[in-house]
Short mmCIF file of C-alpha atoms in Angstrom, two decimals:
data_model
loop_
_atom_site.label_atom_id
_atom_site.label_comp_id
_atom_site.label_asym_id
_atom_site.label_seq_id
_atom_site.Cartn_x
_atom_site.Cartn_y
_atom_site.Cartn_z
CA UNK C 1 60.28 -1.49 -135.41
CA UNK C 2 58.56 -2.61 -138.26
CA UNK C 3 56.53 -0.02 -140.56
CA UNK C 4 53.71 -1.39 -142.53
CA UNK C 5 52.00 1.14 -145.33
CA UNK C 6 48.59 0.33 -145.76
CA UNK C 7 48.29 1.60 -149.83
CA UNK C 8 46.73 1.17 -153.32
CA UNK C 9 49.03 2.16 -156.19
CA UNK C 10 45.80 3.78 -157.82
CA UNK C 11 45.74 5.94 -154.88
CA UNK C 12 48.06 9.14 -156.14
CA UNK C 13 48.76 10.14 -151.64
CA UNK C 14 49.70 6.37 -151.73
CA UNK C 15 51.81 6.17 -154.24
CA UNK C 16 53.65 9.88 -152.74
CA UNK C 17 54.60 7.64 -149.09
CA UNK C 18 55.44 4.73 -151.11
CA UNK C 19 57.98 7.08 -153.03
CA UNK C 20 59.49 9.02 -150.22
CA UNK C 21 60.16 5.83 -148.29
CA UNK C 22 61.46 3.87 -151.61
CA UNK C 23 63.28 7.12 -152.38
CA UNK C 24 65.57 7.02 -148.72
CA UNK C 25 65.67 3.73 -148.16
CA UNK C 26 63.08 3.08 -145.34
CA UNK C 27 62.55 -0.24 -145.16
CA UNK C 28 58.53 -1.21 -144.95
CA UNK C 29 55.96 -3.51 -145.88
CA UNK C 30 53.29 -3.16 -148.42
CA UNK C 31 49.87 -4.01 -147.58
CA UNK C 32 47.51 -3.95 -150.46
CA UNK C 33 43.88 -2.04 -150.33
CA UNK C 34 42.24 -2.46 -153.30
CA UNK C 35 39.48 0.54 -153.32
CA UNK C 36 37.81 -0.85 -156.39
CA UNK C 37 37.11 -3.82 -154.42
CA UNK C 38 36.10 -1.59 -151.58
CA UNK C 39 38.37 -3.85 -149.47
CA UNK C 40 38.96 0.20 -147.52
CA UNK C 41 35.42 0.00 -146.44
CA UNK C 42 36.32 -3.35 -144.44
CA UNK C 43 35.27 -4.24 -140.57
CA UNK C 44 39.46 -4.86 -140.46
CA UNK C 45 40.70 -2.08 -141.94
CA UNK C 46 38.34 0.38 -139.83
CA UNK C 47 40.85 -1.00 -137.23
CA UNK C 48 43.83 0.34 -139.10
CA UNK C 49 42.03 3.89 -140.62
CA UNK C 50 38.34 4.91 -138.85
CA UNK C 51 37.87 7.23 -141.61
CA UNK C 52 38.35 3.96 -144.18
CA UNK C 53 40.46 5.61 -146.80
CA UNK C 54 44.16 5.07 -147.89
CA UNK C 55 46.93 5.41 -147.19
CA UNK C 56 46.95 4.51 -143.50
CA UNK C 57 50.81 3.50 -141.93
CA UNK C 58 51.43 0.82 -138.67
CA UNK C 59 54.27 1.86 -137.48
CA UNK C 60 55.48 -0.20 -133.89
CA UNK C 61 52.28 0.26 -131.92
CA UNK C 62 51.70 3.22 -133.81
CA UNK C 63 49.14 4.43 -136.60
CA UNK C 64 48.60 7.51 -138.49
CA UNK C 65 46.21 8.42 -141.48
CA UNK C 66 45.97 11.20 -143.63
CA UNK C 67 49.04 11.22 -146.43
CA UNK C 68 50.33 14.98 -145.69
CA UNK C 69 50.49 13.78 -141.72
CA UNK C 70 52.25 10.18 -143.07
CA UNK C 71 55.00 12.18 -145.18
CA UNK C 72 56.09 14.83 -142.35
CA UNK C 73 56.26 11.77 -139.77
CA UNK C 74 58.34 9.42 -141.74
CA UNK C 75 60.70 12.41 -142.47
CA UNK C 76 60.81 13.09 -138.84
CA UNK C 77 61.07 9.92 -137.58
CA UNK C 78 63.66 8.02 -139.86
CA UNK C 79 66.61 9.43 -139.69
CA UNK C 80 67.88 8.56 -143.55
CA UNK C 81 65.48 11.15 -145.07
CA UNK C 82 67.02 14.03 -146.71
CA UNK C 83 66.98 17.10 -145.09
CA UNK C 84 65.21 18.76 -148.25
CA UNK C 85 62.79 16.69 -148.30
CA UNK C 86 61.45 18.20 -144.97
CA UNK C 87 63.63 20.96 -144.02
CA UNK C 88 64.63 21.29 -140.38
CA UNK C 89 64.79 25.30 -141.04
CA UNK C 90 61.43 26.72 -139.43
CA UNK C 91 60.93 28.91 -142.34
CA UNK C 92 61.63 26.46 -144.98
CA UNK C 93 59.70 23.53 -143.35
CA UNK C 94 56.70 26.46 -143.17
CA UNK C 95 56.69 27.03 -146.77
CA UNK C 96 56.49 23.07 -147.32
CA UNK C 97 53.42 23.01 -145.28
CA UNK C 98 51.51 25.76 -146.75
CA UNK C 99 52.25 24.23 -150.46
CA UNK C 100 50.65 21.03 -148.95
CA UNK C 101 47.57 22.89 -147.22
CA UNK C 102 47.45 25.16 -150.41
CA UNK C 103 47.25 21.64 -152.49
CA UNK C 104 43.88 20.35 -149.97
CA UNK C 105 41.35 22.60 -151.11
CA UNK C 106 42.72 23.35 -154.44
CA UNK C 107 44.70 21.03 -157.09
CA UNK C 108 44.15 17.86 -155.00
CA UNK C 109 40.12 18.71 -154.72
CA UNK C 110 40.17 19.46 -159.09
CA UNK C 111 42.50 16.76 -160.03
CA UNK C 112 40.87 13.52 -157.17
CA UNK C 113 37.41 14.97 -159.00
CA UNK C 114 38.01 15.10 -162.47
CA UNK C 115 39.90 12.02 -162.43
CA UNK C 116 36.91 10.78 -160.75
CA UNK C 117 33.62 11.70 -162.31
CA UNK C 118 35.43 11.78 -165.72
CA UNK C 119 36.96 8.08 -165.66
CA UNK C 120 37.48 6.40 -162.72
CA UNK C 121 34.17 5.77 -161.42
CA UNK C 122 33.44 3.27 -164.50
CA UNK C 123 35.43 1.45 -162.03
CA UNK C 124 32.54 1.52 -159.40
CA UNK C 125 30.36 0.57 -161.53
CA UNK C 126 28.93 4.28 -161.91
CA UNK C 127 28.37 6.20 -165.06
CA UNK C 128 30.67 9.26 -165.71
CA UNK C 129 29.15 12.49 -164.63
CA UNK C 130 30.03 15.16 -167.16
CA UNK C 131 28.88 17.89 -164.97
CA UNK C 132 30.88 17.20 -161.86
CA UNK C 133 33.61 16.53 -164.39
CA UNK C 134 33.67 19.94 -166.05
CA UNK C 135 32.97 22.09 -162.84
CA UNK C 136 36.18 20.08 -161.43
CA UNK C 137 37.89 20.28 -164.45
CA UNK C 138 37.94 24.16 -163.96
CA UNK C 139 39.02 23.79 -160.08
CA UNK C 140 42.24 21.67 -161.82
CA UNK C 141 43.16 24.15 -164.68
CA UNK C 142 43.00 27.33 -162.20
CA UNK C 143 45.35 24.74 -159.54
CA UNK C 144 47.56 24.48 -162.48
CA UNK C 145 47.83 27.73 -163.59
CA UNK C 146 48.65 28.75 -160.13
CA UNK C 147 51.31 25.87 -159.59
CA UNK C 148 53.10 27.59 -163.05
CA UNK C 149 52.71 30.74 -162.23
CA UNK C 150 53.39 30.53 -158.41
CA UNK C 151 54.74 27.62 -156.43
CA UNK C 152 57.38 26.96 -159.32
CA UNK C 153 59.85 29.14 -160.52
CA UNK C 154 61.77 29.80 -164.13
CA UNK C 155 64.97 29.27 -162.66
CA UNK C 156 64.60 26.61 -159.84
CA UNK C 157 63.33 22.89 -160.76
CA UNK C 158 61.27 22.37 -157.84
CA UNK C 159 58.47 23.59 -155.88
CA UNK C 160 59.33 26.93 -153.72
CA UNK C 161 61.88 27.26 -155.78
CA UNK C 162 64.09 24.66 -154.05
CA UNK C 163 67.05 22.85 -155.92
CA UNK C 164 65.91 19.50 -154.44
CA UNK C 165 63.03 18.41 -153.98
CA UNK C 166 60.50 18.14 -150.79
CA UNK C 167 57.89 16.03 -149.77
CA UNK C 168 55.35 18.96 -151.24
CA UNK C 169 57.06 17.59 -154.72
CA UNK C 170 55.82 13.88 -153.88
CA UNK C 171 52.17 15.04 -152.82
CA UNK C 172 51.85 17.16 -156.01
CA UNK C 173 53.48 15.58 -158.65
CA UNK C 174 51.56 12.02 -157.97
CA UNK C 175 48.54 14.24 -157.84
CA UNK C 176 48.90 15.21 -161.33
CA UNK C 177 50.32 12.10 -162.69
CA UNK C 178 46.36 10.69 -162.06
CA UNK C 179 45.66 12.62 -164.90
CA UNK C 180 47.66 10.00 -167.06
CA UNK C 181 44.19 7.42 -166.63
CA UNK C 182 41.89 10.09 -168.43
CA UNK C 183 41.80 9.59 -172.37
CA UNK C 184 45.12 10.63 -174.24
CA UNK C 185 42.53 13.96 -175.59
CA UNK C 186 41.35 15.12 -172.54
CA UNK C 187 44.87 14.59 -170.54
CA UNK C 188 46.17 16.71 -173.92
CA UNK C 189 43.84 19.62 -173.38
CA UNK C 190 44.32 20.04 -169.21
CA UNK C 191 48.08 19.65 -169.40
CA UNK C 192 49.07 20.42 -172.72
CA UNK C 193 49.48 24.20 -171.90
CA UNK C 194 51.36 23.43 -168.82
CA UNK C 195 54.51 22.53 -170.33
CA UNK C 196 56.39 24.13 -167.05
CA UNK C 197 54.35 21.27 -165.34
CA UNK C 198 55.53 18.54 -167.69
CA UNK C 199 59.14 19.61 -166.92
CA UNK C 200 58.56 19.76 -163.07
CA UNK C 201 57.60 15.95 -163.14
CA UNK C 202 60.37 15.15 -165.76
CA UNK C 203 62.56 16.71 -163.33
CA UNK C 204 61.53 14.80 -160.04
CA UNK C 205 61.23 11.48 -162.24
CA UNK C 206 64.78 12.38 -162.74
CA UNK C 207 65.60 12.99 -159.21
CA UNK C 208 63.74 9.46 -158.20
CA UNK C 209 64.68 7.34 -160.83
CA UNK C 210 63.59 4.37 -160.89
CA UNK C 211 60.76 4.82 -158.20
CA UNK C 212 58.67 7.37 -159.79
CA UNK C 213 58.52 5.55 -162.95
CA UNK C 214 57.97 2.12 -161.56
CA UNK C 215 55.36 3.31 -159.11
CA UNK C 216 53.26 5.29 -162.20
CA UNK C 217 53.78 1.96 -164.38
CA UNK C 218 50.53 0.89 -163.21
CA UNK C 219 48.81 4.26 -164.86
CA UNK C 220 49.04 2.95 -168.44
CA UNK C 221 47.33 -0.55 -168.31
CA UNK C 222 44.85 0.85 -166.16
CA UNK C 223 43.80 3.54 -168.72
CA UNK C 224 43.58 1.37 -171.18
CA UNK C 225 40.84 -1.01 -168.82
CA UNK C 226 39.19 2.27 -168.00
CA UNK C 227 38.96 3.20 -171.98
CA UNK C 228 37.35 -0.43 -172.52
CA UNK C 229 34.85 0.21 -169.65
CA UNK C 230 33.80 4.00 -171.30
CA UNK C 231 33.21 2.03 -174.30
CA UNK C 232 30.88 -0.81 -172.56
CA UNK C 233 29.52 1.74 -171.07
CA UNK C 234 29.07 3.49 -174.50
CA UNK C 235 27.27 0.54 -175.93
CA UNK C 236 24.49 0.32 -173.04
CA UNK C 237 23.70 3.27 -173.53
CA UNK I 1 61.13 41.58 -135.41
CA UNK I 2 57.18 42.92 -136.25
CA UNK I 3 54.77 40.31 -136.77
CA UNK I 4 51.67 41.67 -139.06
CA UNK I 5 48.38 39.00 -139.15
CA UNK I 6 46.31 40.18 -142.30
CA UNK I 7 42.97 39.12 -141.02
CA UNK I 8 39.12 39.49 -141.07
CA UNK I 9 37.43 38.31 -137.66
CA UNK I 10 34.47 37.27 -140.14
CA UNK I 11 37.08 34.72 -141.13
CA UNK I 12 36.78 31.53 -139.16
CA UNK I 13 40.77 30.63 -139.65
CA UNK I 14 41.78 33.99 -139.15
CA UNK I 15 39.98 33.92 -136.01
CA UNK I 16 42.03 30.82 -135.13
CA UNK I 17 45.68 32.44 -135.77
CA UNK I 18 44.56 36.17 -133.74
CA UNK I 19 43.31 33.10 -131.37
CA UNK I 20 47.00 31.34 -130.66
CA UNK I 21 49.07 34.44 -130.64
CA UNK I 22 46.55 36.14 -127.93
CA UNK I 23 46.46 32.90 -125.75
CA UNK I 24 50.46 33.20 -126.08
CA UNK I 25 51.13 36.71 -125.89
CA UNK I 26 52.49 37.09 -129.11
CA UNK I 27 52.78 40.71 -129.89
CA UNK I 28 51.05 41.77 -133.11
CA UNK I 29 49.40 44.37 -135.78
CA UNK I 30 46.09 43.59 -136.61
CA UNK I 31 45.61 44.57 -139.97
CA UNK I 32 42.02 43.89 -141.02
CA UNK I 33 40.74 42.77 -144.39
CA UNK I 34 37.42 43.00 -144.97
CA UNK I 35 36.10 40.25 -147.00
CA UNK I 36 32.98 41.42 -147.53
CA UNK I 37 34.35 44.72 -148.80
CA UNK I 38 36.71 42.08 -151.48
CA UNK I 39 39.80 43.69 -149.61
CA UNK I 40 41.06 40.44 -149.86
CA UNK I 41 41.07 40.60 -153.78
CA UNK I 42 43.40 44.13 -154.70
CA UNK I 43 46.50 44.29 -155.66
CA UNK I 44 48.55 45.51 -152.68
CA UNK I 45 46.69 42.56 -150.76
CA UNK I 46 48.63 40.23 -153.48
CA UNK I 47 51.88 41.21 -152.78
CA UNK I 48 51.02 39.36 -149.22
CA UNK I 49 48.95 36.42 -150.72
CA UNK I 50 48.87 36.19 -154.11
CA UNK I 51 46.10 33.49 -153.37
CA UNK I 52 44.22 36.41 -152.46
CA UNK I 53 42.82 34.55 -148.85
CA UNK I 54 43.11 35.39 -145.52
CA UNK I 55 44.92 35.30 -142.69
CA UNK I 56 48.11 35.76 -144.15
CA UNK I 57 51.36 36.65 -142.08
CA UNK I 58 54.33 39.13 -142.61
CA UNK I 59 56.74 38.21 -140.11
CA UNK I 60 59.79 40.54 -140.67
CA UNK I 61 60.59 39.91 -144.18
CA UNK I 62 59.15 36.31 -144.36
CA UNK I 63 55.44 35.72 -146.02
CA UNK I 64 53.24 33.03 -144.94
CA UNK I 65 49.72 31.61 -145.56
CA UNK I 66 48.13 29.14 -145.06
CA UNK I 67 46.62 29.12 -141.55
CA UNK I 68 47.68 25.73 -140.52
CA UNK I 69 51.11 26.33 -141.68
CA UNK I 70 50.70 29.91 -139.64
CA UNK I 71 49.72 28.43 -136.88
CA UNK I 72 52.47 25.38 -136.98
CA UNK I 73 54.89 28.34 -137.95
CA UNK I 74 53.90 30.82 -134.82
CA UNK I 75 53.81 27.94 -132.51
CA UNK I 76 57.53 26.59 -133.94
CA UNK I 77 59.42 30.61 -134.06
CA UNK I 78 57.75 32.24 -130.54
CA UNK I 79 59.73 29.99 -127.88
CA UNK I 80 56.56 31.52 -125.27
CA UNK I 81 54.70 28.76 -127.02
CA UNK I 82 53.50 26.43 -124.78
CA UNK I 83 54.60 22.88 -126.35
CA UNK I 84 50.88 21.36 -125.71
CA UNK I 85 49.79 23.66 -128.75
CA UNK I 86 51.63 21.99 -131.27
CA UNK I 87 54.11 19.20 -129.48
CA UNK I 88 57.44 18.99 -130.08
CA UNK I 89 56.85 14.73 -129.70
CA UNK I 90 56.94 13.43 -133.23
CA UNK I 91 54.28 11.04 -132.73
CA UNK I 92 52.18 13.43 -130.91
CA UNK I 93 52.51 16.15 -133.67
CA UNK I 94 51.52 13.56 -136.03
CA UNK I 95 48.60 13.34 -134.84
CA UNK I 96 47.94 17.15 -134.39
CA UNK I 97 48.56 16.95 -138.28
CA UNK I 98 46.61 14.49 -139.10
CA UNK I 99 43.16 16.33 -137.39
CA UNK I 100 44.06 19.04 -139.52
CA UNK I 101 45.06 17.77 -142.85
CA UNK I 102 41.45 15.70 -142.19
CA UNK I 103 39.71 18.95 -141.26
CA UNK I 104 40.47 20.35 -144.77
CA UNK I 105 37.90 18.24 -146.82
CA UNK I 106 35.54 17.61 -144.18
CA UNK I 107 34.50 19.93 -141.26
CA UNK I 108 36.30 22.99 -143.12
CA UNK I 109 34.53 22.06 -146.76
CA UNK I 110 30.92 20.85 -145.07
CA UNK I 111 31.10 24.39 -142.64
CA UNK I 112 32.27 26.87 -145.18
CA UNK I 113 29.81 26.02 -148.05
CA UNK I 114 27.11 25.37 -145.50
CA UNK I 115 27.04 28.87 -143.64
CA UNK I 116 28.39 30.33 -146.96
CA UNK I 117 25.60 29.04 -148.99
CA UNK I 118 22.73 29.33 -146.36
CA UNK I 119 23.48 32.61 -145.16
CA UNK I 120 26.56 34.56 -145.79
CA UNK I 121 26.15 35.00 -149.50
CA UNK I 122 23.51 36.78 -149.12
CA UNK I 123 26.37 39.47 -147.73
CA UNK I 124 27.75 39.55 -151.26
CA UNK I 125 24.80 40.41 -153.05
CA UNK I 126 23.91 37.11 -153.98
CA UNK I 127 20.79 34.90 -153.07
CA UNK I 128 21.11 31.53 -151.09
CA UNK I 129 21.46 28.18 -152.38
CA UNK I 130 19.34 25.77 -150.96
CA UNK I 131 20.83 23.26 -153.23
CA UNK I 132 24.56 23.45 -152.50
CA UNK I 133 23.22 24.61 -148.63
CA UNK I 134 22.30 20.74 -148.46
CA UNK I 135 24.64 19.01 -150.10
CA UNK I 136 27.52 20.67 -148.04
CA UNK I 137 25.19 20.36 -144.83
CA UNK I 138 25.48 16.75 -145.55
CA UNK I 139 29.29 16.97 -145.23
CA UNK I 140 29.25 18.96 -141.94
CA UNK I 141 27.18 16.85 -139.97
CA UNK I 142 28.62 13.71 -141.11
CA UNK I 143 31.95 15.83 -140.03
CA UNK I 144 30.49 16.39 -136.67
CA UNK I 145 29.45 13.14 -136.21
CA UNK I 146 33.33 11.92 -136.88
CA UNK I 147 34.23 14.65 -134.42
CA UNK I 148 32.13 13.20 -131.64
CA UNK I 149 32.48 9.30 -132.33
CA UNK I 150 36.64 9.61 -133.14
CA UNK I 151 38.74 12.80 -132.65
CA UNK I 152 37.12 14.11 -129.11
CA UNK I 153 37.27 10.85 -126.47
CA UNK I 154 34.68 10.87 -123.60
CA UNK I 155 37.25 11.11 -120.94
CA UNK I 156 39.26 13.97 -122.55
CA UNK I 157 38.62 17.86 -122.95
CA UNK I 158 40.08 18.11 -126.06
CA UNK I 159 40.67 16.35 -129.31
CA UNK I 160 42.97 13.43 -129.69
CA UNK I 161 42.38 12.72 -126.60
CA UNK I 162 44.54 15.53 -124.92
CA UNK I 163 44.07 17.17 -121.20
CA UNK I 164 45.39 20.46 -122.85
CA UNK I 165 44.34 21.51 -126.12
CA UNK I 166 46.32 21.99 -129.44
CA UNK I 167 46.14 24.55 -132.52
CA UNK I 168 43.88 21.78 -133.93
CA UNK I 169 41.53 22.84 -131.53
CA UNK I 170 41.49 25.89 -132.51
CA UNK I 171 41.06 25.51 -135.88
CA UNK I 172 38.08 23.25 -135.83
CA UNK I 173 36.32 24.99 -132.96
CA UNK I 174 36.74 28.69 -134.80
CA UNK I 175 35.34 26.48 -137.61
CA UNK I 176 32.11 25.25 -135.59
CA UNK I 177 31.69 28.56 -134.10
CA UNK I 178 31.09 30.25 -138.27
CA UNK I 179 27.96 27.94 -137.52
CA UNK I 180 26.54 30.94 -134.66
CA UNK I 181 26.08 33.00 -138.03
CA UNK I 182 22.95 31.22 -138.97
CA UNK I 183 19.27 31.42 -138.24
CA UNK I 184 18.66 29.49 -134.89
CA UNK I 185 16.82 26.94 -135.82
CA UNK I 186 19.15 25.84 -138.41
CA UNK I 187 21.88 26.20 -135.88
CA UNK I 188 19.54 24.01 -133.29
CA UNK I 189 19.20 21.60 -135.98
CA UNK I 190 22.96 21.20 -136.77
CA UNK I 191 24.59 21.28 -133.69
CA UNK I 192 21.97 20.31 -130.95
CA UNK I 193 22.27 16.44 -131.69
CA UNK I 194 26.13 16.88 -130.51
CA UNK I 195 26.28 17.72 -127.04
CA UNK I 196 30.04 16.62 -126.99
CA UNK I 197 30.88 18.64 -129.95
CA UNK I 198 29.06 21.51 -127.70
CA UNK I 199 31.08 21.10 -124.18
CA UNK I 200 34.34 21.13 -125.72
CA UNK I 201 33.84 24.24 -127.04
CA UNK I 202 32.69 25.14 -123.90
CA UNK I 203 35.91 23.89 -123.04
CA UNK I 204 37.93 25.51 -124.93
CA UNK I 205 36.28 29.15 -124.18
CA UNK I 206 37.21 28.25 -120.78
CA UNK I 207 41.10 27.41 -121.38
CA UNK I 208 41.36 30.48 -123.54
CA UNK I 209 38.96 33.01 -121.93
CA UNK I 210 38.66 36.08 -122.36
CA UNK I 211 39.81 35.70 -125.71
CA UNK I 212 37.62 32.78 -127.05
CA UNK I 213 34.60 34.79 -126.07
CA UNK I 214 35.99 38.07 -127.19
CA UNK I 215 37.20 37.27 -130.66
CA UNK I 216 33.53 35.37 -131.35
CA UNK I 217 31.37 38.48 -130.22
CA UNK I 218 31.43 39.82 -133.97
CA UNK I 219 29.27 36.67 -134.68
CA UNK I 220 25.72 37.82 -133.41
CA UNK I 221 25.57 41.05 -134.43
CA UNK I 222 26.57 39.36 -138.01
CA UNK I 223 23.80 37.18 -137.72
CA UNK I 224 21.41 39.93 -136.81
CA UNK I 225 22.46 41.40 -139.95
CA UNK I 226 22.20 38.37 -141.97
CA UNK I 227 18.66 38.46 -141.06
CA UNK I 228 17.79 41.20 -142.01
CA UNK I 229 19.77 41.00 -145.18
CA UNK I 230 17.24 37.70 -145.76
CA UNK I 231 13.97 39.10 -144.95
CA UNK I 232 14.96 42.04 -147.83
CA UNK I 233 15.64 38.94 -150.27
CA UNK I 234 12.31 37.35 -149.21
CA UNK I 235 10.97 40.79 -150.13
CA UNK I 236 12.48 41.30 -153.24
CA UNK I 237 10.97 37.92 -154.56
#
């Protein structure tokens, strides 16, 4: 039955499916989205996601939106995924889902902002907006305080203090890596403190070598067309 | 094995766990947390949540929150569960996670700062904020709208599409239901364009009374209070 992953690399809940199916070998088909062309907000693609946003998945007759949803049903339904990466245990498997829930409303909302109204949407076209920027900004540092001092633990390398990591790892971990567009100061100042963080993703590049690092490639070049646009912008000004 | 739910019936997901476990007849302790009172923000409350939220479970010696992960994790350890709350079919259960992972950043976020902002502040000392009362006003109805047009199907009682209905039910329609705290004519104004959204609530009450009814009859005397608690600010000014 053939699986088809509806994804833009830029997208940090695309690139976490993309991983988990790279990571155990499910077999799938890419199918590009390109949001900065708005090719999401397409008459077709409103076939394949109402709600227009990536990642969406085709899988058989079947489709699903909403990454967290995507991860726990390609765990469950393809047998080659690693029981750690969704634990069959009912109290392990709830701990993975409230990391994920947690992650909604808290680093996911900071991060997707910042990353937004700080850089990104020079993409669209749209001048940054400092405010939304900094009040986000503040929603992402108190996220990653809380990931340091709560969901990871001294002695454990992953989330929940697992020895291997689980799909809450993926979801996370790409979410933060979006952070790598911003400029190499302001990246400095919202992670440099975290240096538990930096050793988290180290750790789960580690653990997914070569995916993680082949899927993030894309983060450099883009920064460096986002730091030509802030300076276009600049000049308008 | 005692199950505790740490809850405040003011609390729209709380609602939605006391909800499941009294439609199942899980036994529990009720152990109320009063918001308003910032119960929810001492330290003996952290050693339960150190997000310092409710609901928040102690099931024997295992700590949960999260309510969608409670709810997934009551529904998953009581076998008196019936499976149409949360399906043991992988594809159907994706979907039931899909409605709520969407729920996070759209009817929950557009709900919560609405009736927050508009009203319930005002229960915290603090005056109302037309401003952010708009802009997350924006997001609920455009939620409700998505409800309507996408998750609830004409010839269905329940979302997805289903005959019986799910814990994402129940957390969307506790969520609509926060909207009963607010001044009538903003309520009219809201929810009176969406009938649909209206008789599957209706719905619902029905396929869970008495306990629909019962758990939502904190809501008007809380609005009556809200009142009053606005006509003192109007005072004050």
């Amino acid at each position: 039955m053939a699986l088809k992953l509806y994804v833009d690399r830029m997208s940090q809940p695309s690139r976490a499916i993309l991983l988990l199916c790279k990571v155990s070998g499910i077999e799938f088909e890419e199918v590009k989205i390109q949001i900065t062309k708005s090719e999401h907000k397409s008459s077709e693609f409103a076939e394949i996601n109402p709600m227009k946003q990536v990642p969406a998945i085709v899988h058989g007759d079947f489709k699903l939106f909403e990454s967290h949803a995507i991860l726990i049903y390609l765990a469950s339904a393809f047998p080659g995924v690693a029981d750690h990466w969704y634990p069959a245990d009912v109290r392990k498997r709830a701990k993975v889902h409230s990391v994920l829930d947690w992650h909604h409303s808290n680093l996911r909302r900071g991060s997707a902002g910042y990353v937004l109204n700080s850089t990104i949407i020079l993409a669209f076209g749209q001048p940054i907006n400092p405010k939304l920027a900094a009040e986000t900004e503040k929603i992402l540092s108190a996220s990653l305080a809380a990931i340091e001092s709560f969901w990871l633990q001294d002695d454990a390398p992953f989330l929940l203090g697992n020895s291997q990591p689980s799909i809450a790892d993926l979801a996370l971990a790409c979410e933060v890596m979006q952070i790598e567009v911003v400029d190499e100061k302001d990246r400095e100042r919202i992670l440099g403190p975290h240096k538990r963080i930096l050793k988290w993703i180290e750790d789960l590049k580690n653990a997914t070598e070569p995916h993680f690092d082949e899927l993030h490639s894309i983060m450099l070049p883009v920064r460096e067309k986002l730091k030509e646009l802030k300076v276009q912008a600049a000049t308008k000004l």
